[in-house]
Coordinates of C-alpha atoms in Angstrom, one line a residue:
M171 CA 0.0 -0.1 0.1
K172 CA 2.9 2.5 0.8
R173 CA 4.5 1.7 -2.6
V174 CA 1.1 2.1 -4.3
A175 CA 0.4 5.6 -2.6
L176 CA 4.0 6.8 -3.4
Y177 CA 3.7 5.6 -7.1
L178 CA 0.3 7.2 -7.8
V179 CA 1.3 10.6 -6.4
W180 CA 4.7 10.7 -8.0
S181 CA 3.3 9.6 -11.2
A182 CA 0.8 12.4 -11.1
V183 CA 3.5 15.1 -10.5
A184 CA 6.3 13.5 -12.5
V185 CA 6.2 16.5 -14.8
C186 CA 7.2 18.8 -11.8
P187 CA 10.7 17.9 -10.8
S188 CA 12.4 19.6 -7.9
A189 CA 15.0 21.4 -10.0
H190 CA 14.4 25.1 -10.8
G191 CA 14.8 26.8 -14.2
Q192 CA 13.5 25.9 -17.7
R193 CA 13.9 22.5 -19.3
I194 CA 13.0 21.1 -22.8
A195 CA 9.8 18.9 -22.5
K196 CA 9.8 16.2 -25.2
Y197 CA 6.1 15.4 -24.7
G198 CA 4.9 18.7 -23.0
A199 CA 1.8 18.9 -25.2
D200 CA 1.3 15.3 -26.2
F201 CA -2.4 15.3 -25.4
L202 CA -2.7 17.4 -28.6
A203 CA -0.5 15.1 -30.7
G204 CA -3.3 12.8 -31.8
G205 CA -5.1 15.6 -33.8
V206 CA -8.7 16.1 -34.4
G207 CA -11.2 14.7 -36.7
A208 CA -12.1 11.0 -37.4
R209 CA -11.2 11.5 -41.2
A210 CA -7.7 12.6 -40.1
L211 CA -7.2 9.6 -37.8
A212 CA -8.4 7.1 -40.5
M213 CA -5.9 8.8 -43.0
G214 CA -3.0 8.7 -40.7
G215 CA -3.0 12.3 -39.8
A216 CA -2.0 13.4 -43.4
Q217 CA -3.9 16.6 -43.3
V218 CA -1.6 19.6 -43.3
A219 CA -2.1 20.1 -47.2
L220 CA -5.5 18.5 -47.5
V221 CA -7.6 20.0 -44.7
K222 CA -9.9 22.9 -45.9
N223 CA -12.7 23.0 -43.2
V224 CA -13.2 23.8 -39.6
N225 CA -10.6 21.2 -38.5
S226 CA -8.0 23.5 -40.0
V227 CA -7.7 25.3 -36.7
Y228 CA -5.6 22.2 -35.6
W229 CA -4.0 20.9 -38.7
N230 CA -3.3 24.0 -40.6
P231 CA -5.0 27.4 -39.9
A232 CA -4.4 28.5 -43.5
G233 CA -7.0 25.9 -44.6
M234 CA -9.8 28.0 -43.0
A235 CA -9.5 30.4 -45.9
R236 CA -10.9 27.7 -48.2
T237 CA -14.3 27.7 -46.4
A238 CA -17.3 29.3 -47.9
Y239 CA -19.6 29.2 -44.9
P240 CA -19.5 29.1 -41.1
E241 CA -18.7 25.6 -39.9
V242 CA -19.0 23.8 -36.7
A243 CA -17.3 20.5 -35.6
Y244 CA -17.3 18.2 -32.6
M245 CA -15.4 15.0 -31.9
H246 CA -15.1 12.4 -29.1
A247 CA -12.3 9.9 -28.9
E248 CA -11.7 7.0 -26.5
R249 CA -7.9 6.2 -26.0
F250 CA -6.1 3.5 -24.1
A251 CA -9.2 1.1 -24.2
G252 CA -11.3 4.0 -22.8
V253 CA -9.2 5.0 -19.9
V254 CA -8.5 8.5 -21.5
S255 CA -11.3 10.5 -23.1
F256 CA -10.8 13.3 -25.6
D257 CA -13.3 15.9 -26.7
Y258 CA -12.8 18.6 -29.3
A259 CA -15.2 21.4 -30.5
A260 CA -14.6 24.2 -32.9
V261 CA -16.4 26.8 -35.0
T262 CA -15.0 29.0 -37.9
L263 CA -16.6 32.1 -39.5
P264 CA -15.7 33.8 -42.7
V265 CA -15.6 37.5 -42.0
S266 CA -14.7 39.0 -45.4
D267 CA -13.6 38.0 -48.9
E268 CA -10.2 37.0 -47.8
S269 CA -10.4 36.4 -43.9
T270 CA -11.8 33.7 -41.7
I271 CA -11.6 33.3 -37.8
G272 CA -12.1 30.3 -35.7
L273 CA -12.4 29.3 -32.0
S274 CA -11.7 25.8 -30.7
Y275 CA -11.5 23.8 -27.4
F276 CA -9.9 20.7 -26.5
R277 CA -10.0 18.5 -23.5
S278 CA -8.2 15.2 -22.5
G279 CA -8.8 13.7 -19.2
V280 CA -8.6 10.7 -16.9
N281 CA -11.1 10.4 -14.1
D282 CA -11.3 8.4 -10.9
I283 CA -7.6 8.2 -10.2
K284 CA -7.2 6.8 -6.7
N285 CA -5.3 8.8 -4.0
T286 CA -4.0 6.4 -1.4
L287 CA -1.9 8.8 0.6
N288 CA -4.0 8.6 3.8
A289 CA -4.7 4.9 3.5
W290 CA -1.1 4.4 5.1
D291 CA -0.7 4.4 8.8
A292 CA 2.6 6.5 9.2
E293 CA 3.0 5.7 12.9
R294 CA 2.6 2.0 12.6
N295 CA 4.3 1.9 9.1
Q296 CA 1.6 -0.3 7.7
P297 CA -1.8 0.1 5.9
K298 CA -4.7 1.3 8.0
A299 CA -7.5 -1.0 9.0
N300 CA -10.1 -0.9 6.2
P301 CA -7.8 1.1 4.0
E302 CA -10.5 1.5 1.3
L303 CA -12.4 4.0 3.6
Y304 CA -9.4 6.4 3.4
V305 CA -9.0 6.3 -0.5
S306 CA -10.2 9.3 -2.4
S307 CA -10.3 10.1 -6.1
F308 CA -9.2 12.9 -8.4
S309 CA -9.0 13.7 -12.0
A310 CA -6.2 14.8 -14.4
A311 CA -7.2 17.0 -17.3
D312 CA -5.4 18.8 -20.1
M313 CA -7.3 21.6 -21.9
A314 CA -6.4 23.9 -24.8
Y315 CA -8.1 27.0 -26.2
F316 CA -7.3 28.1 -29.8
V317 CA -8.0 31.5 -31.4
S318 CA -7.3 31.1 -35.2
Y319 CA -7.1 33.6 -38.2
A320 CA -6.6 32.7 -41.8
R321 CA -6.3 35.1 -44.9
R322 CA -6.2 34.3 -48.6
L323 CA -3.2 36.1 -50.2
R324 CA -3.9 34.9 -53.8
S325 CA -6.3 32.7 -55.5
R326 CA -4.4 29.6 -54.7
L327 CA -2.4 30.8 -51.7
S328 CA -3.4 31.2 -48.0
V329 CA -1.9 31.8 -44.6
G330 CA -3.0 31.3 -41.1
I331 CA -2.1 31.6 -37.4
S332 CA -3.5 30.1 -34.2
G333 CA -2.8 31.5 -30.7
K334 CA -3.0 28.7 -28.1
L335 CA -3.6 28.8 -24.3
I336 CA -2.9 25.6 -22.5
R337 CA -4.3 24.7 -19.0
R338 CA -3.2 21.4 -17.2
M339 CA -4.4 20.2 -13.9
I340 CA -3.5 17.1 -11.8
G341 CA -6.3 17.1 -9.1
D342 CA -5.3 19.5 -6.3
F343 CA -1.6 18.4 -6.5
A344 CA -0.3 20.6 -9.4
D345 CA -1.4 22.7 -12.4
A346 CA 0.2 24.6 -15.3
W347 CA -0.5 27.3 -17.8
G348 CA 1.2 27.5 -21.2
Y349 CA 0.9 29.5 -24.4
S350 CA 2.3 29.6 -27.9
F351 CA 1.4 30.0 -31.6
D352 CA 1.0 27.9 -34.7
A353 CA 1.5 29.2 -38.2
G354 CA 0.7 27.7 -41.6
I355 CA 0.5 28.2 -45.3
Q356 CA -1.4 26.2 -48.1
W357 CA -1.0 26.2 -51.9
Q358 CA -3.8 24.5 -53.8
G359 CA -3.3 23.5 -57.5
R360 CA -5.7 21.8 -59.8
R361 CA -5.0 18.4 -58.5
V362 CA -2.0 18.8 -56.2
V363 CA -2.2 20.6 -52.8
L364 CA 0.9 21.7 -50.6
G365 CA 1.0 22.8 -47.0
V366 CA 3.5 23.7 -44.3
Q367 CA 2.6 24.2 -40.6
V368 CA 4.9 25.1 -37.7
Q369 CA 3.5 23.9 -34.4
D370 CA 4.5 26.2 -31.4
V371 CA 6.4 28.3 -33.6
S372 CA 7.1 30.7 -30.7
T373 CA 8.2 27.7 -28.4
M374 CA 5.5 26.9 -26.0
L375 CA 6.1 27.8 -22.3
Q376 CA 4.4 25.7 -19.7
S377 CA 4.7 27.0 -16.1
W378 CA 3.9 24.3 -13.5
S379 CA 3.0 25.1 -9.8
V380 CA 2.6 22.5 -6.9
N381 CA 0.2 22.7 -4.0
P382 CA 2.0 21.3 -0.9
S383 CA -1.1 21.2 1.1
A384 CA -2.4 18.5 -1.1
F385 CA 0.3 16.2 0.0
A386 CA -0.6 16.6 3.7
I387 CA -0.6 13.2 5.7
E388 CA -3.1 12.6 8.4
G389 CA -1.7 11.9 11.9
T390 CA 0.7 13.3 14.4
N391 CA 4.4 12.3 14.7
P392 CA 4.8 11.3 18.4
E393 CA 8.4 12.2 18.4
T394 CA 8.0 15.8 17.2
G395 CA 4.4 16.4 18.2
T396 CA 3.6 17.9 14.7
A397 CA 1.8 16.7 11.8
Y398 CA 3.5 14.1 9.7
T399 CA 5.0 15.4 6.4
F400 CA 5.3 13.8 3.0
Q401 CA 9.0 13.6 3.3
E402 CA 8.9 11.8 6.8
V403 CA 6.4 9.2 5.4
F404 CA 7.8 8.5 2.0
A405 CA 11.4 9.7 2.4
Q406 CA 11.1 11.9 -0.7
E407 CA 11.3 15.5 -1.2
L408 CA 8.2 17.3 -2.4
P409 CA 8.3 18.1 -6.1
S410 CA 8.3 21.9 -7.0
G411 CA 7.1 24.0 -9.9
Q412 CA 9.1 24.6 -13.1
T413 CA 8.8 26.1 -16.5
F414 CA 9.1 23.8 -19.5
L415 CA 9.7 24.6 -23.1
V416 CA 8.0 22.8 -25.9
L417 CA 10.0 23.2 -29.1
P418 CA 8.6 23.9 -32.5
V419 CA 7.6 21.0 -34.8
L420 CA 7.8 21.5 -38.5
R421 CA 5.0 19.8 -40.5
L422 CA 5.3 19.4 -44.2
G423 CA 2.2 18.1 -46.2
S424 CA 1.3 17.2 -49.7
G425 CA -1.8 15.6 -51.4
I426 CA -3.3 14.8 -54.7
V427 CA -7.0 14.4 -55.7
L428 CA -7.7 12.1 -58.7
P429 CA -11.0 11.6 -60.3
V430 CA -12.2 8.1 -60.8
G431 CA -14.9 7.9 -63.4
Q432 CA -17.7 10.5 -63.3
V433 CA -18.7 10.3 -59.7
S434 CA -15.8 9.1 -57.6
S435 CA -12.3 10.3 -56.6
V436 CA -9.3 9.1 -54.9
T437 CA -7.4 11.5 -52.4
V438 CA -3.8 10.7 -51.3
G439 CA -1.9 12.5 -48.6
L440 CA 1.6 12.3 -47.4
D441 CA 2.9 14.3 -44.5
M442 CA 6.2 14.5 -42.6
D443 CA 6.7 15.9 -39.2
V444 CA 10.2 17.2 -38.2
A445 CA 10.8 17.5 -34.3
F446 CA 14.0 18.9 -32.7
D447 CA 13.4 17.9 -29.1
G448 CA 15.3 14.6 -29.1
Q449 CA 12.3 12.2 -29.3
Q450 CA 13.7 8.7 -30.0
A451 CA 10.5 6.8 -30.5
N452 CA 10.2 7.6 -34.2
A453 CA 11.8 5.3 -36.7
F454 CA 14.0 8.0 -38.2
N455 CA 16.1 10.2 -35.9
A456 CA 19.5 11.6 -35.6
G457 CA 20.5 13.3 -32.5
A458 CA 17.9 16.0 -31.5
V459 CA 16.1 15.6 -34.9
S460 CA 13.4 13.1 -35.5
V461 CA 11.2 12.6 -38.5
H462 CA 7.6 11.3 -38.3
P463 CA 6.0 10.4 -41.6
R464 CA 2.3 10.0 -42.1
A465 CA 0.3 8.6 -45.0
G466 CA -3.3 8.3 -46.0
V467 CA -5.8 7.4 -48.8
E468 CA -9.5 8.1 -49.3
Y469 CA -11.9 6.7 -51.7
S470 CA -15.1 8.9 -52.2
F471 CA -18.2 8.0 -54.0
Q472 CA -20.4 10.9 -55.1
Q473 CA -19.0 12.9 -52.2
V474 CA -21.5 10.9 -50.1
L475 CA -19.7 7.8 -48.9
A476 CA -16.0 7.5 -48.1
V477 CA -13.6 4.8 -47.0
R478 CA -10.2 5.6 -45.8
A479 CA -6.9 4.0 -44.5
G480 CA -3.6 5.2 -43.4
I481 CA -0.3 4.9 -41.6
N482 CA -0.2 7.0 -38.5
R483 CA 3.3 6.2 -37.2
L484 CA 6.6 4.3 -37.9
A485 CA 8.3 3.6 -34.6
S486 CA 11.4 1.6 -33.6
G487 CA 10.4 -1.1 -31.2
T488 CA 12.1 -4.1 -29.6
A489 CA 10.7 -6.3 -32.3
G490 CA 12.0 -4.0 -35.1
L491 CA 9.8 -1.5 -37.0
D492 CA 6.4 -1.0 -35.5
I493 CA 3.7 0.3 -37.9
V494 CA 0.6 2.0 -36.6
P495 CA -2.2 1.6 -39.2
S496 CA -5.7 3.2 -39.2
V497 CA -8.9 2.8 -41.1
G498 CA -12.3 4.5 -41.1
A499 CA -15.3 5.6 -43.1
G500 CA -17.5 8.7 -43.7
F501 CA -20.9 9.6 -44.6
R502 CA -22.1 13.0 -45.9
L503 CA -25.7 14.2 -46.4
G504 CA -25.8 17.8 -47.7
S505 CA -24.1 20.1 -45.2
F506 CA -23.8 17.3 -42.5
A507 CA -20.9 14.8 -42.3
L508 CA -20.5 11.9 -39.8
D509 CA -17.1 10.2 -39.7
Y510 CA -15.5 7.3 -37.8
G511 CA -11.8 6.4 -37.3
F512 CA -10.1 3.4 -35.8
G513 CA -6.6 2.8 -34.9
D514 CA -4.2 0.8 -32.8
F515 CA -3.0 3.7 -30.4
G516 CA 0.3 2.0 -29.6
G517 CA 1.1 -0.2 -32.6
L518 CA 0.4 -3.7 -33.6
V519 CA 2.4 -5.3 -30.7
S520 CA 1.2 -2.8 -28.0
E521 CA -1.2 -3.6 -25.1
L522 CA -2.3 0.0 -24.8
G523 CA -5.6 -0.5 -26.6
Y524 CA -7.3 0.8 -29.5
S525 CA -8.5 4.3 -30.2
H526 CA -11.9 5.1 -31.6
R527 CA -13.1 8.5 -32.9
I528 CA -16.5 9.8 -33.9
S529 CA -16.7 13.2 -35.3
V530 CA -19.4 15.4 -36.8
H531 CA -19.0 18.4 -39.1
V532 CA -21.7 20.8 -40.2
S533 CA -21.4 23.5 -42.8
L534 CA -24.1 26.3 -42.2
N535 CA -25.0 26.7 -45.9
R536 CA -27.1 29.7 -45.7
Q537 CA -27.0 32.4 -48.3
R538 CA -26.9 35.2 -45.7
W539 CA -23.8 33.6 -44.2
E540 CA -21.9 32.9 -47.5
R541 CA -18.5 34.3 -48.0
S542 CA -18.4 37.2 -50.4
G543 CA -16.4 36.3 -53.4
D544 CA -15.0 32.7 -54.1
A545 CA -13.6 30.4 -51.5
L546 CA -10.5 28.6 -52.3

């Protein structure tokens, strides 16, 4: 029980080491790494050049300039076999011939995490009688708020930017604020599309603070006559707050749309993420630089039914190259679209469980809300 208590609490605050100053966080905003939209998951996340709707707020804000009407999207995802829930909502609004704005909200959370700190009898150095009576629960949640803007520069060229505010909470133990910017550009040819996005172009700052009172231990030390401290019971120093830096990620995207007969089309996307924070999980890395390729394909029939497949990740595992595939389907009726995506979150040999996504997308096709001029 003592080990369980120590493990749970230190797992919760592992992001808040005792050293002061700023450090590079390899996975400081990883809760956003999975992206948004079931179509994107099914196509392996190859969206930087292809995206041209409300989901551009995440994949490439420049894509918002290619919308003609206000759009709304919502997505719910279950990760790690349902342990982690992820929700996303966004809205975009054309405000002039060339400009579009967007607002979006992201939340990733784990509920009912057990806090066993007070189930340990510090004086007797063993679990209390009926320890379950002293176990409480807390939640850990990561949230993000995006404000986005896109502008069409030429008939085929658009740019965009997203300001991001990050809020992270681990029960009453610790919390953090962070902020940064994303920037992107898109070019659309007749069949070929190209895109570039830089995530956290300003470098994200995440400032963590720790609440020492949340680590209070019940009981009085008979030797000192004062309340037990976390350090006395677990022989560990309390963690302290720190500021982390999340370095930029360069995302390069390309795509091609090919007609198949009179009513169908095939869309192929290929993206490449280049990170500079020393992640070693990707299959291609050298020093602090790692390359993360993504690929996806979609077959669409009369722009009503679609089937999709993709490769979300290539990783170096103990058994060699680990490929993370994904599949999905979509249905569109007028201005309403419903999409489903399915993928193995941790790879073919992982026990982390599967990832399911369901997303809806609505375009508010009303003449009074239509963008003046031609959308890209």
